[in-house]
Tab-separated table of C-alpha atoms in Angstrom:
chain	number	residue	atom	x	y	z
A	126	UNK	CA	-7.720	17.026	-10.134
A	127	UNK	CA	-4.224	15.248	-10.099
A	128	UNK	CA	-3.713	11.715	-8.062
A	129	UNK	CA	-0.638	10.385	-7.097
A	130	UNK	CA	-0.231	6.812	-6.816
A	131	UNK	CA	2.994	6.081	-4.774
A	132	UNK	CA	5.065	2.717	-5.497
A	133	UNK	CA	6.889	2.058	-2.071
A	134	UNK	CA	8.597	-0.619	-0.074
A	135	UNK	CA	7.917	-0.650	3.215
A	136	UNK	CA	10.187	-2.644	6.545
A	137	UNK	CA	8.401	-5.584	8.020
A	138	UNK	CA	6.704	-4.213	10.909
A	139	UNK	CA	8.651	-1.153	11.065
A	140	UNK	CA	6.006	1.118	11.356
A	141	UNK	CA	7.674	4.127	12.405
A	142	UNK	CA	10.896	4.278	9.394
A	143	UNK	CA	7.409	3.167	7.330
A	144	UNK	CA	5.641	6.191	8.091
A	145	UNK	CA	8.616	8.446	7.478
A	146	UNK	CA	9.055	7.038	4.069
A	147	UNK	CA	4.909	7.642	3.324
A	148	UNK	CA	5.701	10.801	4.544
A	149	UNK	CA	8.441	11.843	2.378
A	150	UNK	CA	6.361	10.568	-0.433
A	151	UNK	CA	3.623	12.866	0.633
A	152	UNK	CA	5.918	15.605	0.625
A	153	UNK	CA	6.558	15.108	-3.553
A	154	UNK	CA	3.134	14.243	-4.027
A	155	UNK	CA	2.281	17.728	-2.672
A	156	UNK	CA	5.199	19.339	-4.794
A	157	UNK	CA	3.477	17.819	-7.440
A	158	UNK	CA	0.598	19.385	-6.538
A	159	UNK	CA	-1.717	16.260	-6.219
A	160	UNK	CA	-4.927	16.229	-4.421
A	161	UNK	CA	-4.994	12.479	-3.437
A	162	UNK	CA	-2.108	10.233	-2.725
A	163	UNK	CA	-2.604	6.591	-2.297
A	164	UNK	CA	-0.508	3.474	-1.257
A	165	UNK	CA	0.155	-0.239	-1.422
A	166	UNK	CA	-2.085	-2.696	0.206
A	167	UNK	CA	-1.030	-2.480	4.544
A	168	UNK	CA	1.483	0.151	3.455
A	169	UNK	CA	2.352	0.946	7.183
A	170	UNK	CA	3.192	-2.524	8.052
A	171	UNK	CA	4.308	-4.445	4.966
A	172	UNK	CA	2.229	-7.251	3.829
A	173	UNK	CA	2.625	-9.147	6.620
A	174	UNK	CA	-0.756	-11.657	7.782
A	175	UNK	CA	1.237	-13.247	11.009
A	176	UNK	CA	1.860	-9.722	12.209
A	177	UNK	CA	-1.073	-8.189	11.378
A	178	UNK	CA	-3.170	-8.718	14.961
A	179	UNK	CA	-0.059	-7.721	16.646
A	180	UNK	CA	0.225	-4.581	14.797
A	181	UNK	CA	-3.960	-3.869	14.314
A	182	UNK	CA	-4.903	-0.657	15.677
A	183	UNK	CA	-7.385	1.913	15.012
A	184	UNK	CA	-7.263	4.845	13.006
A	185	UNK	CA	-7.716	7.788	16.201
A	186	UNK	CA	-3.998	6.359	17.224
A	187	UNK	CA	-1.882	9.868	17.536
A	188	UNK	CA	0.923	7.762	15.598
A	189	UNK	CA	-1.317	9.124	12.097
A	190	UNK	CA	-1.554	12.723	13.579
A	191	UNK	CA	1.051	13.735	11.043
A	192	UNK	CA	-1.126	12.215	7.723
A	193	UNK	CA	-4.042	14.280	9.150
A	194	UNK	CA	-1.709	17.654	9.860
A	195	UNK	CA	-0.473	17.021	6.467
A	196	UNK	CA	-4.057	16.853	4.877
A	197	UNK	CA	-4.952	19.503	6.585
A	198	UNK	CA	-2.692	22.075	6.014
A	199	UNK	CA	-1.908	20.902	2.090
A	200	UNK	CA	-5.657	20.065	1.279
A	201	UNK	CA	-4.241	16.860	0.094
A	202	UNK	CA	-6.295	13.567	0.855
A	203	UNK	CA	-4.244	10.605	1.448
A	204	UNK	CA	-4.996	6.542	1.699
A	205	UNK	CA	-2.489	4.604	3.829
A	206	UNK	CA	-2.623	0.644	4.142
A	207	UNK	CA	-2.907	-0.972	7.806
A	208	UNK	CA	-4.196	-3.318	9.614
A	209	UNK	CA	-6.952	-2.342	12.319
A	210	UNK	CA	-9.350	-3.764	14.852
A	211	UNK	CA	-12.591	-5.663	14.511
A	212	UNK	CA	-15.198	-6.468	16.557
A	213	UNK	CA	-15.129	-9.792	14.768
A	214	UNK	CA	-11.233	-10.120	13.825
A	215	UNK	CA	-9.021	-8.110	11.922
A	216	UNK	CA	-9.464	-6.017	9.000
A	217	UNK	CA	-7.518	-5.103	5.788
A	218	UNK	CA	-7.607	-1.617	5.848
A	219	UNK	CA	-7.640	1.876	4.037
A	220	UNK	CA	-6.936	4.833	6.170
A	221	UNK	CA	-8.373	7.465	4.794
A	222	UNK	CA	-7.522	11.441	5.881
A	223	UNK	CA	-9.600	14.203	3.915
A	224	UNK	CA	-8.448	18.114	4.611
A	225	UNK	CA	-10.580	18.834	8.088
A	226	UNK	CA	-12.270	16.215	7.989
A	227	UNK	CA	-13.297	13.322	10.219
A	228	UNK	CA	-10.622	10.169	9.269
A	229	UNK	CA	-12.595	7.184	7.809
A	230	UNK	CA	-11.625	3.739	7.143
A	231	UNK	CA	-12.262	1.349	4.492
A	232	UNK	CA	-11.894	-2.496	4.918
A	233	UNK	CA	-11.339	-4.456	2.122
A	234	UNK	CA	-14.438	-6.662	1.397
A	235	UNK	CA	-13.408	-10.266	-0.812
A	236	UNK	CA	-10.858	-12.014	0.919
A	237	UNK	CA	-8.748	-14.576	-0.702
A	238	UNK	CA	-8.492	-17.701	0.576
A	239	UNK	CA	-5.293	-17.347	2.016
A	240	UNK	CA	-5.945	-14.418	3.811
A	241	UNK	CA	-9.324	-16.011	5.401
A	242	UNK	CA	-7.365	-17.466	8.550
A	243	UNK	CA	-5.702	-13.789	9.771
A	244	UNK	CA	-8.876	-11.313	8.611
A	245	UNK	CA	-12.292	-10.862	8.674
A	246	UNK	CA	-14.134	-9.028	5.676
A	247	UNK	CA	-15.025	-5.456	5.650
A	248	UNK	CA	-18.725	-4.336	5.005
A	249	UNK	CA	-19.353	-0.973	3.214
A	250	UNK	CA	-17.749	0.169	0.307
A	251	UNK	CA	-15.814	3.849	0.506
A	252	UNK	CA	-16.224	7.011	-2.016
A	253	UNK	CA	-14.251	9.739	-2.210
A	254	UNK	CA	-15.268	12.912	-4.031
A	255	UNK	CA	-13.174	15.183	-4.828
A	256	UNK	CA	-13.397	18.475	-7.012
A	257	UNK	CA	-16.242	16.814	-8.469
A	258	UNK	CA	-14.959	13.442	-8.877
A	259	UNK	CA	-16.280	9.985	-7.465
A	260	UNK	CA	-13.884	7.464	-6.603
A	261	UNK	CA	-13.793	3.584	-5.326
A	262	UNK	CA	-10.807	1.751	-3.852
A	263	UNK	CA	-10.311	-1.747	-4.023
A	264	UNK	CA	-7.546	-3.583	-2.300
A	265	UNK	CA	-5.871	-6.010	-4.053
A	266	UNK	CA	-8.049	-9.559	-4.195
A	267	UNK	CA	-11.469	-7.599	-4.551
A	268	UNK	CA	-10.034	-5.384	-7.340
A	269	UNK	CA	-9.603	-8.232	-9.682
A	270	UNK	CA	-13.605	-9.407	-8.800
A	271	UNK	CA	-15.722	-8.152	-11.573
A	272	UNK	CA	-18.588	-8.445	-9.075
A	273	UNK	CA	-16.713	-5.793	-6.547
A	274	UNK	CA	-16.132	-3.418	-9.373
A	275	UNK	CA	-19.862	-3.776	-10.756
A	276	UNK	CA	-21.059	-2.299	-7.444
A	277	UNK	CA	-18.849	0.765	-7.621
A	278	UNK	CA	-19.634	1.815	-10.645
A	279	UNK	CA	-23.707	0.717	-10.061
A	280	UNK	CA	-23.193	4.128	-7.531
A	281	UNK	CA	-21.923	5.825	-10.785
A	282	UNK	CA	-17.957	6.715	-10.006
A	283	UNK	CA	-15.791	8.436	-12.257
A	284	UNK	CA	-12.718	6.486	-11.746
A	285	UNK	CA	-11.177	3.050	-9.803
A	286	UNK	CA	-7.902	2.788	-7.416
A	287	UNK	CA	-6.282	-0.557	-6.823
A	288	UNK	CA	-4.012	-1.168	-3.700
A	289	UNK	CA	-2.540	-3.826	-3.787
A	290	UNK	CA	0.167	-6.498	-2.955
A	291	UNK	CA	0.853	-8.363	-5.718
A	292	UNK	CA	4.248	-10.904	-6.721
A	293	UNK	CA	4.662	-11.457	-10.880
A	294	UNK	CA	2.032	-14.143	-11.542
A	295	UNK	CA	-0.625	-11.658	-9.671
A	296	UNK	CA	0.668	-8.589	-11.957
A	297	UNK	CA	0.272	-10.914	-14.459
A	298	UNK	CA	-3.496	-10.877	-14.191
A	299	UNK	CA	-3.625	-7.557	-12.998
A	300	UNK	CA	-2.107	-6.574	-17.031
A	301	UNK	CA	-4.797	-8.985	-18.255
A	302	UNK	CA	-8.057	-8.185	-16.408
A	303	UNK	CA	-8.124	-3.968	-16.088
A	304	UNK	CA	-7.915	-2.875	-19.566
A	305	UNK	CA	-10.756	-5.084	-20.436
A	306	UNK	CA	-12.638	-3.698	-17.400
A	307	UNK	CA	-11.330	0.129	-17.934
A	308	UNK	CA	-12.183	-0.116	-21.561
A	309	UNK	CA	-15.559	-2.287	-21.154
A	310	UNK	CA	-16.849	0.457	-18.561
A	311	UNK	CA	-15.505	3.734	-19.852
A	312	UNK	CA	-14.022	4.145	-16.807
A	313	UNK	CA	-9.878	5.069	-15.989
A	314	UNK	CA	-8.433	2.456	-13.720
A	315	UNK	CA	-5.386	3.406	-11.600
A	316	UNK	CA	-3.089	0.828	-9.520
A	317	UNK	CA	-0.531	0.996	-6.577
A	318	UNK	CA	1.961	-2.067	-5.811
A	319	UNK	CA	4.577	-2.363	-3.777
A	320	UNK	CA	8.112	-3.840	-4.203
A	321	UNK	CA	10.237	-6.011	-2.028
A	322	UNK	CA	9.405	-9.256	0.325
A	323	UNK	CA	6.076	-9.571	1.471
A	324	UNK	CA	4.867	-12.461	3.359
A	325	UNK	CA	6.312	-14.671	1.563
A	326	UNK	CA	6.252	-13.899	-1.923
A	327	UNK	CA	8.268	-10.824	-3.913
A	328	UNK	CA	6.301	-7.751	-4.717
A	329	UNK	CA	7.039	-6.691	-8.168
A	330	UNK	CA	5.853	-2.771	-8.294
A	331	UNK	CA	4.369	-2.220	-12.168
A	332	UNK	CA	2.257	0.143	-11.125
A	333	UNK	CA	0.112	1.456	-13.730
A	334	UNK	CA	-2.820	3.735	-14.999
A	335	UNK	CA	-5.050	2.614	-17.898
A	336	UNK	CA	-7.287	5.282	-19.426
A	337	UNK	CA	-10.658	4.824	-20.289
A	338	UNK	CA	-10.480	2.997	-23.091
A	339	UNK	CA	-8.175	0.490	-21.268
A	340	UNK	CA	-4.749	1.672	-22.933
A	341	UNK	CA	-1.789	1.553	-20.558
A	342	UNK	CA	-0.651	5.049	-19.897
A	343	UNK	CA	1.942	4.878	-17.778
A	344	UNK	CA	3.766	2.468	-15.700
A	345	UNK	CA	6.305	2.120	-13.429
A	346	UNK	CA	9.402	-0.313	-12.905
A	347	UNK	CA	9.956	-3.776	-10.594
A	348	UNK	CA	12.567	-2.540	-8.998
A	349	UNK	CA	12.333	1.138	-7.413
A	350	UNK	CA	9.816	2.856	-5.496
A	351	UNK	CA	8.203	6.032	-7.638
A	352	UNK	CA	4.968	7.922	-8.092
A	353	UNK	CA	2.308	8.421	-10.588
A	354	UNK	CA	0.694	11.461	-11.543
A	355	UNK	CA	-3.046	11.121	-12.986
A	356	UNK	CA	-4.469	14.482	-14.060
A	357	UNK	CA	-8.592	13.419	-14.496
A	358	UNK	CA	-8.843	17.158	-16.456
A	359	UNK	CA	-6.318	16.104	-19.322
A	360	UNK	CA	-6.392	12.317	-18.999
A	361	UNK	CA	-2.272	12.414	-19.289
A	362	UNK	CA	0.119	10.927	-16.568
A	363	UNK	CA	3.632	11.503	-15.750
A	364	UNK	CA	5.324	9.255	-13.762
A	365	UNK	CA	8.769	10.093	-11.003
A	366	UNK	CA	10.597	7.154	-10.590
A	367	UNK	CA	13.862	8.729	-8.492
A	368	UNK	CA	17.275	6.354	-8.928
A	369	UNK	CA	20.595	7.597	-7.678
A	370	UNK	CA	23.700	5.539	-9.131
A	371	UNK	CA	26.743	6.180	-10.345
A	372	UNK	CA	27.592	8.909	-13.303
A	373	UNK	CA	28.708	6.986	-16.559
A	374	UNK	CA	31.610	8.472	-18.688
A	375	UNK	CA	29.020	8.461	-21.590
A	376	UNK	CA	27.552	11.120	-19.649
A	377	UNK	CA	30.686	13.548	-19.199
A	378	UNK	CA	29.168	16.236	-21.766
A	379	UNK	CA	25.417	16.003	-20.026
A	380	UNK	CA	26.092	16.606	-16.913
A	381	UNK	CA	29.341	19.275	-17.944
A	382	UNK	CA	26.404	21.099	-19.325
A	383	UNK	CA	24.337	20.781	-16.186
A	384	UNK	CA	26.957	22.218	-13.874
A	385	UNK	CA	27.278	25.176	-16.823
A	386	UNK	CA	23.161	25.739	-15.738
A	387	UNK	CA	24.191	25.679	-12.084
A	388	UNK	CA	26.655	28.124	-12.478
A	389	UNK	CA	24.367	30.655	-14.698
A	390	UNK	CA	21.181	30.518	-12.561
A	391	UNK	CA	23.471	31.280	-9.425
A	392	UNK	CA	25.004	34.251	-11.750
A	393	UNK	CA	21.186	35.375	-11.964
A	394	UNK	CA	21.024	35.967	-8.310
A	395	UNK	CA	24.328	37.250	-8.226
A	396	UNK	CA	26.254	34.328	-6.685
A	397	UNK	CA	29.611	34.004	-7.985
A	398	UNK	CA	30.155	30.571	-6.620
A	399	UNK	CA	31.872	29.097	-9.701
A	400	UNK	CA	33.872	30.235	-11.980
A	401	UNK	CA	35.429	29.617	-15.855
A	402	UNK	CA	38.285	27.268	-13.772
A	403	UNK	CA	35.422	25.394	-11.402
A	404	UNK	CA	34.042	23.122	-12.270
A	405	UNK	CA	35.419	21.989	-15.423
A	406	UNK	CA	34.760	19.319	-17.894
A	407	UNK	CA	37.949	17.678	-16.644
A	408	UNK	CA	37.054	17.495	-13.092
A	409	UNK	CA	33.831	16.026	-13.859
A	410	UNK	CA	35.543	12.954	-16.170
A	411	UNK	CA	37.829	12.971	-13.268
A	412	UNK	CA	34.872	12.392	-10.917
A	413	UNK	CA	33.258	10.129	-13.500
A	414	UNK	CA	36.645	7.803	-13.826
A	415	UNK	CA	37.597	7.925	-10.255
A	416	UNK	CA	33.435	6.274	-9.303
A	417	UNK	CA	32.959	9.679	-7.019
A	418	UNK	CA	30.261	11.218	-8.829
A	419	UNK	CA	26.893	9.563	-8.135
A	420	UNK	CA	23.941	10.900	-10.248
A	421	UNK	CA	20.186	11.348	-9.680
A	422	UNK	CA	17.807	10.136	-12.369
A	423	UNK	CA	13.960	10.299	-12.596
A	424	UNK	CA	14.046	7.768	-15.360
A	425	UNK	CA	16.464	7.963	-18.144
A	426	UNK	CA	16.539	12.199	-17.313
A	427	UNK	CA	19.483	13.397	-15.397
A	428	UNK	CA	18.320	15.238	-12.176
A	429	UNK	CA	21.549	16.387	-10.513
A	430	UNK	CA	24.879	15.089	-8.794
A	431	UNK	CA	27.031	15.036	-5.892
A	432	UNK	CA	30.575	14.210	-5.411
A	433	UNK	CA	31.372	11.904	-2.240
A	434	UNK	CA	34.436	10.943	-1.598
A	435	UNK	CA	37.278	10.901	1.310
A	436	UNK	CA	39.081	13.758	-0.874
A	437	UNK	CA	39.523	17.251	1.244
A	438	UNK	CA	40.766	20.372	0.055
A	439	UNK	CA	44.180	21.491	1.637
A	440	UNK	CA	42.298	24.691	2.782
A	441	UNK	CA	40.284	22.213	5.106
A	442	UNK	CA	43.739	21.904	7.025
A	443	UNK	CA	43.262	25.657	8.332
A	444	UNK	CA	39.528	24.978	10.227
A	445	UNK	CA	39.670	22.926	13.858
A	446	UNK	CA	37.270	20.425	12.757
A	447	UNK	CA	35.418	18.972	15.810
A	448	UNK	CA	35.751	15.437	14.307
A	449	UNK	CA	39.355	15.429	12.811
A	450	UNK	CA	40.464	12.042	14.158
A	451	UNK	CA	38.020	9.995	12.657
A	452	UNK	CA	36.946	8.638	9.110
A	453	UNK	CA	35.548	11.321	7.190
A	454	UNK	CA	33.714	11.513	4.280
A	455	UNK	CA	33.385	14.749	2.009
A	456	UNK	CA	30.753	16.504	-0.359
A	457	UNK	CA	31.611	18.267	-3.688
A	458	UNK	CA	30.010	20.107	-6.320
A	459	UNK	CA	26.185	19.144	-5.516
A	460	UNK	CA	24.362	20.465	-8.295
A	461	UNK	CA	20.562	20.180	-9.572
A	462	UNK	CA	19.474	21.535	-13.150
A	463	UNK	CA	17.854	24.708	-12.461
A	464	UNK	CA	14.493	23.304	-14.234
A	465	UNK	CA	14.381	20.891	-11.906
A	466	UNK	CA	15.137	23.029	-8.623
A	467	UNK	CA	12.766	23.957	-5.836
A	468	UNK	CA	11.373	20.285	-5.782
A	469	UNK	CA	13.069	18.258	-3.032
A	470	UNK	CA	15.896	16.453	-5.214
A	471	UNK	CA	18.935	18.265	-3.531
A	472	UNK	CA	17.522	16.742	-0.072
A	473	UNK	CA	16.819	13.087	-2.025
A	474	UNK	CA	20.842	13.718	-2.851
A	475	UNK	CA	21.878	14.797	0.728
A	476	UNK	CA	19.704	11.894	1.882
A	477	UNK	CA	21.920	9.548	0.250
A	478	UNK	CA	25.146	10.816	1.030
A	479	UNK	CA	24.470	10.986	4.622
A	480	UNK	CA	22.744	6.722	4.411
A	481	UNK	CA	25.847	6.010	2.143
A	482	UNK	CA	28.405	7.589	5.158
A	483	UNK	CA	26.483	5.914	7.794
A	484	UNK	CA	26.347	2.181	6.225
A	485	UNK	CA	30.157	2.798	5.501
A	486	UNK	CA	30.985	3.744	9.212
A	487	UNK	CA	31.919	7.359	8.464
A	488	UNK	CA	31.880	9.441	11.581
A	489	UNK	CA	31.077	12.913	9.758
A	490	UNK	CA	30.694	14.264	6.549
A	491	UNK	CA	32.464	17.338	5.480
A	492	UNK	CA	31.878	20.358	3.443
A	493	UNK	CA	31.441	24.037	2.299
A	494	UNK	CA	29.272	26.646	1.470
A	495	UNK	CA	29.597	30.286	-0.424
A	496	UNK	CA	29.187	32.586	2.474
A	497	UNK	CA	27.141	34.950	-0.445
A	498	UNK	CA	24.724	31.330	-0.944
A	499	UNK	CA	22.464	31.820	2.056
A	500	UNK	CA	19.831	29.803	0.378
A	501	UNK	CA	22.831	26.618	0.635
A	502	UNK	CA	23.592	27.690	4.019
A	503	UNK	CA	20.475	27.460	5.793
A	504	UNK	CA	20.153	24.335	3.770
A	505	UNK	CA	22.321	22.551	5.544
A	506	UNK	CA	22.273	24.041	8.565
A	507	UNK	CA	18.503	22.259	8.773
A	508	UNK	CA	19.926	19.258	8.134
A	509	UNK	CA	22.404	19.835	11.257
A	510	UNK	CA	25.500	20.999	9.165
A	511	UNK	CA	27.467	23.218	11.817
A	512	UNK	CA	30.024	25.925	10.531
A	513	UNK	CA	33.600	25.519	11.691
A	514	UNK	CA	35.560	28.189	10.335
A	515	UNK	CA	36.025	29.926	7.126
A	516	UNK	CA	38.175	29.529	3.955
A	517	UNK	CA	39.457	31.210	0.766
A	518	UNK	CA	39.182	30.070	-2.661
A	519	UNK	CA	40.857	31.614	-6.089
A	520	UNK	CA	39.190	33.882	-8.141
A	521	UNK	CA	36.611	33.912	-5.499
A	522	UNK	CA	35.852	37.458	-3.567
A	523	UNK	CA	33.943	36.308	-0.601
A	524	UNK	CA	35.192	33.088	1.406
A	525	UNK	CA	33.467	29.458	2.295
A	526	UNK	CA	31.897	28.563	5.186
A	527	UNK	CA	33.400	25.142	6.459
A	528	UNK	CA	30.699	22.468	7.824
A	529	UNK	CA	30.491	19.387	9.579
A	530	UNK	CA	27.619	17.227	10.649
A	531	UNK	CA	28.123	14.132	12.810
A	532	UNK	CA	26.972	10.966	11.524
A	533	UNK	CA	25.906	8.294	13.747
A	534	UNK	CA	26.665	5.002	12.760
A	535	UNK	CA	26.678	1.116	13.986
A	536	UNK	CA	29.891	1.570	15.097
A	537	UNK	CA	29.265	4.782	17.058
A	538	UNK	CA	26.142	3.513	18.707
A	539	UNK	CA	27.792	-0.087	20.034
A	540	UNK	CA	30.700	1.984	21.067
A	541	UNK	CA	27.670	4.068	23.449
């Protein structure tokens, strides 16, 4: 079986934009082709113990219908972090959603001290089996009690999972205590942190996965949210840590050579989209000097790209743009590697461009579209891209569909 463990960081109290983001990580868990997904310690919520009984609730609230839909229909299991309801207090909780099956919840168990005056400890411990493997969770405090891992693995488990919430100091610990325990126990340990404020105290990520004999496998970063990949079959992991940033001029020839892929898988399907005189290696370095081209990483391994910028072709001057009095911004040459296509990183790109127009004030963002790219086309026509009008480009024997999506911003809402 594969497990994903997702690094994310989550709003204070902002449930809802919260449980979008889990969500979205679901969605590349799945195109990873996991079978369990789990997050931080109160994921949902942020670590946050003077919100928590405000925001306590109990798992059968519709608001984690789409976790269970998602289980369901992807036979994925998934373990979200929230706070919920007590007879005695509140707990630190695991949601737990298994494909058509009843949702459970487990409540961490060993509080620390600091937590003592906002929760109330859980009772039972939690297993999950799947495809023949036995799992425990731990949340954070617990996981680092050799007495709460003893009882696990006294119901013979296969493997451990640590949520947690844990600033440098507790990461510290956290890189001292599981090899020992993995490699004591013959038994893999995985971990999930967050990053950003919590409480009040900086979450420093690190997550990690230690193999049996304790050796650090793979790990991620302080600074970025990302997922691991454990495979239990092959006892490898691979790790997607996703960072978009502007293109270096270092990186002229790389990413020349990915827009030379671009243009030969679209030559496969018989998409003449590009051509010997677009792009060029001189308009990229042009993009590249100019700051317009911003790059997607996973790691140190170029993804894609995507030109934003306020620059319009002179063809756009022909097409009765519905916003055309307004500050606009426009997309160029998006590209992914073909190896790399089919997996979501063309809507991480668009996902940026349309944040980076909104923080900026843009009212709309501009583009176009091979009318022979249908695959482009209903693309962006998902993501609310309308078509206003058609143009001609050289060497090109089928014209561009012109498209414009509004973008809502600050300004545009106080101005409502």
């Amino acid at each position: 079986m594969k497990i994903c463990i997702a690094q994310t960081k989550s709003e204070k109290g902002n449930i809802q934009r919260n449980i979008e983001n889990h969500l979205e990580f679901i969605e590349r868990a799945i195109k990873l082709k996991a079978d369990l997904i789990i997050f931080p310690e109160l994921s949902i919520t942020n670590y946050e113990p003077d919100l928590a009984k405000e925001l306590a609730t109990d798992i059968k609230s519709y608001i984690f219908n789409p976790f269970q839909e998602f289980s369901n229909k992807k036979e994925i299991t998934i373990g979200i972090g929230m706070p919920t309801e007590a007879t005695n207090g509140i707990n630190i909780s695991m949601l737990i959603f298994q494909p058509n099956m009843e949702r459970t919840v487990y409540s961490k168990q060993m509080l620390h001290s600091d937590e003592l005056p906002y929760f109330v400890c859980g009772k039972n411990q939690t297993f999950l089996t799947i495809k023949g493997i036995k799992i425990a969770i731990g949340i954070c405090y617990e996981a680092l009690q050799r007495e709460h891992f003893l009882n696990a693995k006294s119901q013979n488990i296969d493997l451990y999972i640590a949520s947690v919430a844990k600033p440098k100091s507790g990461i510290e610990k956290v890189y001292n205590h599981f090899p020992k325990i993995a490699n004591e126990f013959n038994t893999p340990i995985l971990m999930s942190n967050c990053i950003g404020h919590c409480d009040n105290f900086m979450s420093v990520g690190q997550s990690a996965i230690w193999n049996k004999k304790g050796i650090l496998i793979k790990q991620l970063n302080v600074n970025n949210q990302g997922v691991l990949i454990y495979d239990t079959e092959t006892e490898q992991a691979e790790k997607e840590q996703l960072k978009i940033e502007k293109g270096k001029l270092t990186e002229v020839d790389e990413l020349f050579q990915i827009y030379l892929n671009g243009k030969s898988e679209l030559e496969k399907n018989g998409i003449y989209q590009w051509t010997d005189s677009y792009p060029t290696r001189s308009i990229i370095e042009n993009d590249l000097e100019k700051g317009v081209l911003f790059v997607l990483r996973n790691d140190k391994v170029i993804i894609g790209a995507i030109n934003i910028s306020e620059e319009q072709e002179p063809e756009y001057e022909t097409i009765n743009w519905e916003f055309d009095n307004s500050k606009i911004l426009v997309i160029h040459r998006l590209v992914i590697d073909p190896k790399y296509q089919g997996k979501g990183y063309a809507r991480k790109l668009m996902d940026f461009a349309e944040i980076f127009a909104s923080e900026n004030n843009y009212s709309s963002i501009r583009l176009d579209a091979y009318c022979q790219n249908k695959r482009a086309i209903d693309f962006y026509e998902k993501r609310r891209y309308f078509i206003r009008g058609n143009v001609n480009f050289p060497k090109r024997e089928y014209p561009f569909r012109c498209m414009e999506k509004e973008i809502i911003t600050t300004y545009n809402i106080m101005k409502t």
